[in-house]
Short mmCIF file of C-alpha atoms and ligand atoms in Angstrom, two decimals:
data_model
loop_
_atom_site.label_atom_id
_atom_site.label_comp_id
_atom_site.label_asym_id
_atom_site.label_seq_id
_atom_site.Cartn_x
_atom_site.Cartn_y
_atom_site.Cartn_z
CA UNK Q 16 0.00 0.00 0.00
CA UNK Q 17 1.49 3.32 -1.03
CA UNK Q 18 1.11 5.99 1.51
CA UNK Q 19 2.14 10.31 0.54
CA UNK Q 20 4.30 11.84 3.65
CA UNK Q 21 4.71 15.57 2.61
CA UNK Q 22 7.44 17.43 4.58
CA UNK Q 23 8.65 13.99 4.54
CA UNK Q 24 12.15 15.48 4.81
CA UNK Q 25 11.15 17.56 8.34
CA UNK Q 26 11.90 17.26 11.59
CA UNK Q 27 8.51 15.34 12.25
CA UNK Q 28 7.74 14.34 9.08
CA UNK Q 29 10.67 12.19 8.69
CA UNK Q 30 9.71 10.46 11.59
CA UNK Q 31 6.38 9.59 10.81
CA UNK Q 32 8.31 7.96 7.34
CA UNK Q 33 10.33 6.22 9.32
CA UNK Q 34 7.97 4.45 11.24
CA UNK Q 35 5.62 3.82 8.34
CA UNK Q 36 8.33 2.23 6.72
CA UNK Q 37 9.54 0.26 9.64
CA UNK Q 38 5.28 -0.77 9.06
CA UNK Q 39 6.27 -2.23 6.06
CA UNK Q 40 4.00 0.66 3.62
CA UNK Q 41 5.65 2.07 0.54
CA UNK Q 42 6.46 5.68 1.37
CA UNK Q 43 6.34 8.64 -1.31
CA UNK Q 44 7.71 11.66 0.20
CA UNK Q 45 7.14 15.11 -1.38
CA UNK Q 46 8.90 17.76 -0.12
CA UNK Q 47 10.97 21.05 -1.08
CA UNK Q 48 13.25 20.65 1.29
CA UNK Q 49 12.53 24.45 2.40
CA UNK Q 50 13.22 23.53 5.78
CA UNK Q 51 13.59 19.62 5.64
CA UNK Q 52 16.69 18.27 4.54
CA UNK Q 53 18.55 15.31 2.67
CA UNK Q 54 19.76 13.54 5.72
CA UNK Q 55 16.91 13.12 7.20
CA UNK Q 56 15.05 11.10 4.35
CA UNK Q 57 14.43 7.47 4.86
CA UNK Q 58 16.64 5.72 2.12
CA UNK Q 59 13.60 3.39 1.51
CA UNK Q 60 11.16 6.07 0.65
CA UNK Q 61 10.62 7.53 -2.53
CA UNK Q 62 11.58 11.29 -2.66
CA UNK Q 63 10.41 14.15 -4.93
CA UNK Q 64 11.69 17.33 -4.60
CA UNK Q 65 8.59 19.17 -5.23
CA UNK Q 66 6.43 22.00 -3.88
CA UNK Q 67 2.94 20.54 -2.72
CA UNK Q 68 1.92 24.41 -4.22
CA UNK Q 69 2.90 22.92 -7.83
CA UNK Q 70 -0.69 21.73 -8.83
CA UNK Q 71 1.02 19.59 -12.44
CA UNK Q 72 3.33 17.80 -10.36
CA UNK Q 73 0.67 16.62 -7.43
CA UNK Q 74 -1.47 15.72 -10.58
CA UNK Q 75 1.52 13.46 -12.13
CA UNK Q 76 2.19 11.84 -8.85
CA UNK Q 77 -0.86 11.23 -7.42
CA UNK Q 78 -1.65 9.58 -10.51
CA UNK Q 79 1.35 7.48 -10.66
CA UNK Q 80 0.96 6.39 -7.29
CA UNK Q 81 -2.55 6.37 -6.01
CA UNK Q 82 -1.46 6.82 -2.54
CA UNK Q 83 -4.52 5.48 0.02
CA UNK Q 84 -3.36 7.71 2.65
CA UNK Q 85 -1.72 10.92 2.69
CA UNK Q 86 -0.26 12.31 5.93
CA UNK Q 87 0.02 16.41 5.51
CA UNK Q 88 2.79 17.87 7.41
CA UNK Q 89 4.44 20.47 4.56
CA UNK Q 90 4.50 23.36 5.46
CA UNK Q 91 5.70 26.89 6.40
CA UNK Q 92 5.90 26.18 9.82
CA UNK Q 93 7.29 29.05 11.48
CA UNK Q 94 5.26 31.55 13.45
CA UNK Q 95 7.61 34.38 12.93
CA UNK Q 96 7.89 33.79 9.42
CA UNK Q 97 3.98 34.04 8.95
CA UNK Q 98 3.62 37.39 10.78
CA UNK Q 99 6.25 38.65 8.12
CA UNK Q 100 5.25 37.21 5.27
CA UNK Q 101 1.86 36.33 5.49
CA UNK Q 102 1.28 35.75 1.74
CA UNK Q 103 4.20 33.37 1.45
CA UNK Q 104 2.93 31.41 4.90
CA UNK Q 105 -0.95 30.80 2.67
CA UNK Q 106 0.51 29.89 -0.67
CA UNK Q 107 2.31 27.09 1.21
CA UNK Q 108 -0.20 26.75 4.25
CA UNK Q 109 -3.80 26.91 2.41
CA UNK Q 110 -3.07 26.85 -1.02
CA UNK Q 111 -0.77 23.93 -1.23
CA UNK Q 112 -3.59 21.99 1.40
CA UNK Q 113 -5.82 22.49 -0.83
CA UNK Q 114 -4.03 21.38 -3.91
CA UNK Q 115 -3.46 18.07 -2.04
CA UNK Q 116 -7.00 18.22 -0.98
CA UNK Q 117 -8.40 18.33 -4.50
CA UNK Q 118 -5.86 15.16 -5.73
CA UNK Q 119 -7.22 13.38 -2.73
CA UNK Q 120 -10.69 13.40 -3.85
CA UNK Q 121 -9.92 12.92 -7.24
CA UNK Q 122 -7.38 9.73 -7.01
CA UNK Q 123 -9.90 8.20 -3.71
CA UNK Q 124 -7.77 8.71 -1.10
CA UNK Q 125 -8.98 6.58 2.05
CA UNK Q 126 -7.59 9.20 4.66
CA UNK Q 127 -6.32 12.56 5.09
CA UNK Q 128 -4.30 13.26 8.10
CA UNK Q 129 -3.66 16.46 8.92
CA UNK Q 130 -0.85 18.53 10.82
CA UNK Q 131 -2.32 21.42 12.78
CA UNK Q 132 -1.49 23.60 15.76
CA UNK Q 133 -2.66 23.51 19.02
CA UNK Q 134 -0.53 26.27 20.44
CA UNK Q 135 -1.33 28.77 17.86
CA UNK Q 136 -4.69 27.51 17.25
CA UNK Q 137 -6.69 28.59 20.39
CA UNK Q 138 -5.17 32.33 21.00
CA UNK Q 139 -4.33 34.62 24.13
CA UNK Q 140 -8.17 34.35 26.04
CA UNK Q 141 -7.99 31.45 26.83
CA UNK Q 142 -9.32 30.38 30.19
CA UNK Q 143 -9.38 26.54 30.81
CA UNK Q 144 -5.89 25.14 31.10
CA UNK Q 145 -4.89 22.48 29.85
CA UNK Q 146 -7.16 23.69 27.09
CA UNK Q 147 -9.90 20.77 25.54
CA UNK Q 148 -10.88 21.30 21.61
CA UNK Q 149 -14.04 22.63 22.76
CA UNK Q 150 -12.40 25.84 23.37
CA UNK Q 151 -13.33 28.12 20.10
CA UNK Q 152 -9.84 28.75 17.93
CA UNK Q 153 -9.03 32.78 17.83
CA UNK Q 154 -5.90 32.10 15.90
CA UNK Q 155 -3.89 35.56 16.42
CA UNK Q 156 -1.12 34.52 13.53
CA UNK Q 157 -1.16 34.42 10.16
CA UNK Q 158 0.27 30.79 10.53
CA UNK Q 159 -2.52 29.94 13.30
CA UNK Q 160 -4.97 31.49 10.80
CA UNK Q 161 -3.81 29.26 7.83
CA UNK Q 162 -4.06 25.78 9.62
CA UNK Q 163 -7.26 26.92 11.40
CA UNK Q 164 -8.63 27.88 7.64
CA UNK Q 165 -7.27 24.16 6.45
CA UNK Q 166 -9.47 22.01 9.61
CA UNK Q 167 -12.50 24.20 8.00
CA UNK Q 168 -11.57 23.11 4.45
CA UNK Q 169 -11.29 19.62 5.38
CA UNK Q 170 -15.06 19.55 7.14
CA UNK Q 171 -15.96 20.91 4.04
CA UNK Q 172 -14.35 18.31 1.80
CA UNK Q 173 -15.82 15.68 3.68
CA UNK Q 174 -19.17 17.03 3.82
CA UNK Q 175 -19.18 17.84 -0.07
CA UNK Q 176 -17.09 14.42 -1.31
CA UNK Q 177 -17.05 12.09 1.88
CA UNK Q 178 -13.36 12.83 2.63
CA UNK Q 179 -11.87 11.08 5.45
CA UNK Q 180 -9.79 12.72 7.48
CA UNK Q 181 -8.36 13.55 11.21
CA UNK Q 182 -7.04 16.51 12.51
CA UNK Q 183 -3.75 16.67 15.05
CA UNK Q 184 -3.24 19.89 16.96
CA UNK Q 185 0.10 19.27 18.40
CA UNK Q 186 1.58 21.37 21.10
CA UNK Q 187 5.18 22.27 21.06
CA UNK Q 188 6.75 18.89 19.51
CA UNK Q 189 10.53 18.24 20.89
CA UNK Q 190 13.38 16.01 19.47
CA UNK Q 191 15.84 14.36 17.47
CA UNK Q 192 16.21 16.31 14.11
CA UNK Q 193 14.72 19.57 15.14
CA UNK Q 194 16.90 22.32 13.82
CA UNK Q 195 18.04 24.18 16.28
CA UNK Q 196 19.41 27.02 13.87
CA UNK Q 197 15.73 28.23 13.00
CA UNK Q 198 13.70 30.56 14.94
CA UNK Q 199 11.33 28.10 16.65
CA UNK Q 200 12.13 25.12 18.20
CA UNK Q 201 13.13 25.91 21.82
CA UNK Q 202 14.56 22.52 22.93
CA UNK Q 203 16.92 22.11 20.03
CA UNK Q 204 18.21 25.69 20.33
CA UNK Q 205 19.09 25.83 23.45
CA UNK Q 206 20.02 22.20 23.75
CA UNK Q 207 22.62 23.19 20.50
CA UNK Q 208 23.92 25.75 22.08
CA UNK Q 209 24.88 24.28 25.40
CA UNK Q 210 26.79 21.59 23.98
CA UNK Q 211 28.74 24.57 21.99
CA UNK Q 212 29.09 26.63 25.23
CA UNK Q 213 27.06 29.79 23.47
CA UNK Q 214 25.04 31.86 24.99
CA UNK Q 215 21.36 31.34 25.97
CA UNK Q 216 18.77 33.72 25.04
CA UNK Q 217 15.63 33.95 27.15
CA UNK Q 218 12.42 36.10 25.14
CA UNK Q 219 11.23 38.30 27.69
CA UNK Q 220 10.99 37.45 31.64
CA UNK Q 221 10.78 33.35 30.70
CA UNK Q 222 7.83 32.36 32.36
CA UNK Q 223 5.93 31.54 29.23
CA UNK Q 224 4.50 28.31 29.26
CA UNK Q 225 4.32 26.03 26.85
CA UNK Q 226 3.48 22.25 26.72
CA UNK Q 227 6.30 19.97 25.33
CA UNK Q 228 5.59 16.78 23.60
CA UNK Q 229 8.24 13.87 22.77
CA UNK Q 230 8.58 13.47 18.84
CA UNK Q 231 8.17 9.55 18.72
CA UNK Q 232 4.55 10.77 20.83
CA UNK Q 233 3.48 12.45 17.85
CA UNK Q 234 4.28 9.42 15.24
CA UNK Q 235 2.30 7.39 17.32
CA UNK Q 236 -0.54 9.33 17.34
CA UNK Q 237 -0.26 10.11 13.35
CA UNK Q 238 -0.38 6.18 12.93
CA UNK Q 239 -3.31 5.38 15.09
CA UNK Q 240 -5.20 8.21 13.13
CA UNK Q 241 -4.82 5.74 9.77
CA UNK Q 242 -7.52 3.41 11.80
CA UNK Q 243 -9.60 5.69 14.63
CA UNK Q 244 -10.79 9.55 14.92
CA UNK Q 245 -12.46 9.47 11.51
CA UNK Q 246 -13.81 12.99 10.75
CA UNK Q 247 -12.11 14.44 14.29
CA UNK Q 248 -9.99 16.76 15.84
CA UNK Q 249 -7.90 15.77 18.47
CA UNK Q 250 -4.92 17.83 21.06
CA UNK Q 251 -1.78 15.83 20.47
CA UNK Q 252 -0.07 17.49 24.65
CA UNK Q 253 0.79 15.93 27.49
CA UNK Q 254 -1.12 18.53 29.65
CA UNK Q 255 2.03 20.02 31.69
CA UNK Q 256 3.07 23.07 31.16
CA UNK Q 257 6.63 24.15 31.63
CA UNK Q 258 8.20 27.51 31.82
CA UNK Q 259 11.20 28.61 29.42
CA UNK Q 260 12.75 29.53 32.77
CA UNK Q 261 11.99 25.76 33.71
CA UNK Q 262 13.16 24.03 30.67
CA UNK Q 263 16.73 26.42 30.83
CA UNK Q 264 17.18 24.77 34.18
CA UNK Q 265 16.68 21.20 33.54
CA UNK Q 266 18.36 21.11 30.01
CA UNK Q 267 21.49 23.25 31.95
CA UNK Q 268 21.62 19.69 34.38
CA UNK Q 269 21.67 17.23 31.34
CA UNK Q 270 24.26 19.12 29.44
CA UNK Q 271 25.83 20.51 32.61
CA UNK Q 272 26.43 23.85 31.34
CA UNK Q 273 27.65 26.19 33.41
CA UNK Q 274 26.01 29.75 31.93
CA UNK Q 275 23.30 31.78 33.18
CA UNK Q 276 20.62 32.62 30.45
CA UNK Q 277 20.98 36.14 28.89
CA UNK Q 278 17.35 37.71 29.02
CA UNK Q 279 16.44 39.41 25.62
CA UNK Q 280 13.03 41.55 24.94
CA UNK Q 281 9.89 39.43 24.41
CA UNK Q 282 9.19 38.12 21.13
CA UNK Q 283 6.59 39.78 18.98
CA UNK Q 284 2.74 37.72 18.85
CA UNK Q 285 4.42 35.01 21.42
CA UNK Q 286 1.37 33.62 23.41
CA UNK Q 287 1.77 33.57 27.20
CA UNK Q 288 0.20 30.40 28.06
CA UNK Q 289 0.03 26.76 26.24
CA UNK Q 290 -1.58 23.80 27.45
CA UNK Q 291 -3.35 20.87 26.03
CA UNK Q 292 -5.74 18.56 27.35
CA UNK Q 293 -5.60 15.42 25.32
CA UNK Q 294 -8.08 13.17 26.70
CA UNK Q 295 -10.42 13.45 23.65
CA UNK Q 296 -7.02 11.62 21.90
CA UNK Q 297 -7.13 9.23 25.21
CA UNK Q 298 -10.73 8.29 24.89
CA UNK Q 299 -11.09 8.26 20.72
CA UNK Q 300 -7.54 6.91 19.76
CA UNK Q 301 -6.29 5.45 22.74
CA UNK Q 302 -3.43 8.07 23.12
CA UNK Q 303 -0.90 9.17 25.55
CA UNK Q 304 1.87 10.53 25.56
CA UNK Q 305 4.39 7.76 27.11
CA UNK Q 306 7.92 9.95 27.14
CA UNK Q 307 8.28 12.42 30.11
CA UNK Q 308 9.59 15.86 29.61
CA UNK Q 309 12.82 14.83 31.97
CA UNK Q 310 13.04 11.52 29.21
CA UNK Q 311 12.89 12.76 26.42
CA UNK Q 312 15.09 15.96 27.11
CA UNK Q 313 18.01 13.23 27.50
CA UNK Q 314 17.40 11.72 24.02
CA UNK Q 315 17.07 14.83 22.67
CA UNK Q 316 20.68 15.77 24.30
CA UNK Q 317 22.32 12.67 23.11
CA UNK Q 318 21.11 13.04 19.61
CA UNK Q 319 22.19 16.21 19.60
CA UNK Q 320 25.68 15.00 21.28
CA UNK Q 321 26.13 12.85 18.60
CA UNK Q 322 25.30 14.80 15.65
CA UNK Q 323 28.16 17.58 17.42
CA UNK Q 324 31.00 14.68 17.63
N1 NAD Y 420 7.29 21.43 15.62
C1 NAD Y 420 6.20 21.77 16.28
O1 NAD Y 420 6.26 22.06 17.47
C2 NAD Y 420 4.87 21.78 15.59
C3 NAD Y 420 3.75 22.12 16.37
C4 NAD Y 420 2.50 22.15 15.76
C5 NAD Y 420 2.35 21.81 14.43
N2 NAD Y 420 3.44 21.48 13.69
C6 NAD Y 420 3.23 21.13 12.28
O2 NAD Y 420 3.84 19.87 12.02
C7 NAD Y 420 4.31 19.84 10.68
C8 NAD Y 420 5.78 19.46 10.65
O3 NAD Y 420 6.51 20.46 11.34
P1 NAD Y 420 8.07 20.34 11.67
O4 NAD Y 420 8.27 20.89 13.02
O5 NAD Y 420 8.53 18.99 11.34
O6 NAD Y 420 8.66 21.42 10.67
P2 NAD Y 420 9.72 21.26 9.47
O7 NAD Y 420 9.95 22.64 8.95
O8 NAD Y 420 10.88 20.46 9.92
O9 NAD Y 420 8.91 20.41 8.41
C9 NAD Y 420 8.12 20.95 7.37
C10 NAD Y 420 8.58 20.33 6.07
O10 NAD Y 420 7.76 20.83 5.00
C11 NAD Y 420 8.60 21.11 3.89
N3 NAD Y 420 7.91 22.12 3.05
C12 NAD Y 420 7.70 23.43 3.34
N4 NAD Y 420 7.03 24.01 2.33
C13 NAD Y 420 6.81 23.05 1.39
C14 NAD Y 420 6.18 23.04 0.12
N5 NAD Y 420 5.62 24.15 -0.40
N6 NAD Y 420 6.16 21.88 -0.58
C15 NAD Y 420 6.72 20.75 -0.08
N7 NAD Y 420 7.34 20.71 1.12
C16 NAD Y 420 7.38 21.85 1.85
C17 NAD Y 420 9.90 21.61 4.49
O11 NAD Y 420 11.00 21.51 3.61
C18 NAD Y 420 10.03 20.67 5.70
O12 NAD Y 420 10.74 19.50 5.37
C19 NAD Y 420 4.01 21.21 10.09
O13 NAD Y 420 2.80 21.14 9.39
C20 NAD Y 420 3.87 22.09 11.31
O14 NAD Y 420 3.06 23.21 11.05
C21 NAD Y 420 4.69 21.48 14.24
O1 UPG Y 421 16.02 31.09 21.75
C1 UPG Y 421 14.88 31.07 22.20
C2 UPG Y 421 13.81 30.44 21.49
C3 UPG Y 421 12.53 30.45 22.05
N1 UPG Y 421 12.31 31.02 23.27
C4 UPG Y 421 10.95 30.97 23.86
O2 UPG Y 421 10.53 29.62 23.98
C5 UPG Y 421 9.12 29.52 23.87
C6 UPG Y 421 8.77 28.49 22.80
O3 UPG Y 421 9.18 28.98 21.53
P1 UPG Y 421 9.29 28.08 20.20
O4 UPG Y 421 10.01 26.83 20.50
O5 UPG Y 421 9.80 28.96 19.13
O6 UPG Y 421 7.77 27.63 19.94
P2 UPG Y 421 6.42 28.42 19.68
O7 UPG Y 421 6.63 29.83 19.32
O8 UPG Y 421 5.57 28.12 20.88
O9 UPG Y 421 5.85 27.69 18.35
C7 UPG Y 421 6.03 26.28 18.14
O10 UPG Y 421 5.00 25.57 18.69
C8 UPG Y 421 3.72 25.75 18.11
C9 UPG Y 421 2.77 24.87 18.88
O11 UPG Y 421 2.70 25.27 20.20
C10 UPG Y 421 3.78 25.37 16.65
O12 UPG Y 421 2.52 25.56 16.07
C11 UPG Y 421 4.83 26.14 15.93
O13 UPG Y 421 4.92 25.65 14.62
C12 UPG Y 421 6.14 25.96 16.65
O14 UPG Y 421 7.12 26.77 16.06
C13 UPG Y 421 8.63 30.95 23.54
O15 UPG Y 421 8.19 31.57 24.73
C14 UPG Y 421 9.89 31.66 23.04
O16 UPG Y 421 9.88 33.05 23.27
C15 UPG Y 421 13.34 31.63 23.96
O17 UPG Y 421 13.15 32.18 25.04
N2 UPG Y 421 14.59 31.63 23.40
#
């Protein structure tokens, strides 16, 4: 069975390849390596260097290989970046979605599973922490805005054509392969910059919470999603919140660093508070997350040893 991984060549996305693959599926990858890179495609998957925006080449190889399920993760996935360029964030973001969305109906695509956001997703009023999917999105980025627009796309395809599909809002997703010289991506830039002895930069007074969630979490949950949560949205958390202040402390222990943080100005549309309750994911897939924050840290560390040796 042939199965589509865009952003195959991302920090998550090549994880969810490498798992499928490890399932025994043939994996076509399609991504524009943007962000992704060569290193961290599975040798066994079959890689296009294409934009999903590029409506010919979807055409050619959804036709080629009449994937049955396509897992969505492409995308312009910095919050920054949207805020600047918000144009450049909904070409990618909504107009390559929808692209894939249209080849999906078209070629029968069993399932559609879908990347989202579920700390950019539900805003800055937010009152119940951890925060269910009941709470209304009020998206306050242009990136937030663009995956919110996507979920609504996808109820529509499914109530127009019978699309299947699930939604995953992920919190903030930690691990191996994250690039730690982007913008986002707290974990791997501070964990990089340990190792190297650099200096630590702090956004503001650091007691911005966010919930972290272990990479291999978020794989799992993207595979049970190919049998359960049909039409659904689900919170992909581990409902703890952590401080950056918090995380600076325990990731200065594992790498025993011996700096204290240097504390910049806030950053520009950061939310103050992140939390996800994920026992809609508990109940309807049978999720949890199973790595702790203090577990998965260490991988990260290691990995990030290695890749430094
Ligand atoms: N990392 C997180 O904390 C987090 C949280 C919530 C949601 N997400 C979502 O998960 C998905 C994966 O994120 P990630 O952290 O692995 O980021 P990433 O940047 O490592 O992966 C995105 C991949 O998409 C590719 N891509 C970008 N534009 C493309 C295009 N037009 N055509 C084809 N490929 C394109 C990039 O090259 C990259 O390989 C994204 O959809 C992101 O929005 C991530
Ligand atoms: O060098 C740094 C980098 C980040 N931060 C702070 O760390 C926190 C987390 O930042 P970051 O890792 O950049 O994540 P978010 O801005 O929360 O966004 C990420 O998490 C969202 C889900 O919560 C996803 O939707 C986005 O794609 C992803 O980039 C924020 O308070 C930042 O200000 C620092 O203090 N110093």
């Amino acid at each position: 069975m042939n199965i589509l991984v865009t952003g195959g060549a991302g920090f998550i996305g090549s994880h969810v390849v490498d798992k499928l693959i490890e399932n025994g599926y043939g994996v076509i990858v399609v991504d524009n390596l943007s962000s992704g890179k060569v290193e961290n495609l599975n040798r066994n998957a079959l890689f296009y260097e294409q934009s999903i925006e590029d409506e010919e080449m979807m055409e050619r190889i959804f036709s080629l290989h009449r994937p049955e399920y396509v897992f969505h993760l492409a995308a312009q996935a910095s919050v920054a970046i949207s805020v600047r360029e918000p144009a450049r964030d909904a070409k990618t973001n909504i107009i390559g979605s929808l692209v894939l969305l249209e080849k999906s109906i078209k070629y029968g695509v069993k399932k559609f599973i879908f990347s989202s956001t579920g700390g950019a997703i539900y805003g800055e009023n937010v009152k119940v922490f951890p925060t269910p999917e009941t709470e209304i999105p009020h998206p306050i980025s242009p990136y937030g805005i663009a995956k919110y627009s996507t979920e609504m796309y996808l109820e529509f395809f499914a109530r127009e054509y019978g699309l299947k599909y699930t939604v995953l809002r992920y919190a903030n997703v930690y691990g191996p392969r994250q690039d730690p010289y982007g913008e986002a991506g707290v974990v791997a830039i501070f964990t990089e910059r340990m190792l190297r002895g650099e200096e630590v930069h702090i956004f503001g007074d650091g007691e911005y919470v966010r919930d972290y969630v272990y990479v291999d979490d978020v794989v799992r949950a993207n595979l049970l999603a190919m049998e359960k949560g049909d039409n659904e949205v689900f919170n992909i958390g581990t409902g703890r919140g952590t401080t950056v202040n918090q995380l600076f402390k325990l990731l200065k222990e594992i790498t025993g660093y011996d700096k204290e943080p240097v504390y910049k100005p806030p950053r520009k549309g950061d939310v103050r508070k992140s939390i996800l309750d994920y026992t809609k994911a508990k109940e309807k897939l049978g999720w949890e997350p199973k790595v702790s924050l203090e577990e998965g840290l260490k991988l990260t560390v290691e990995y990030f040893r290695k890749t430094l040796e």
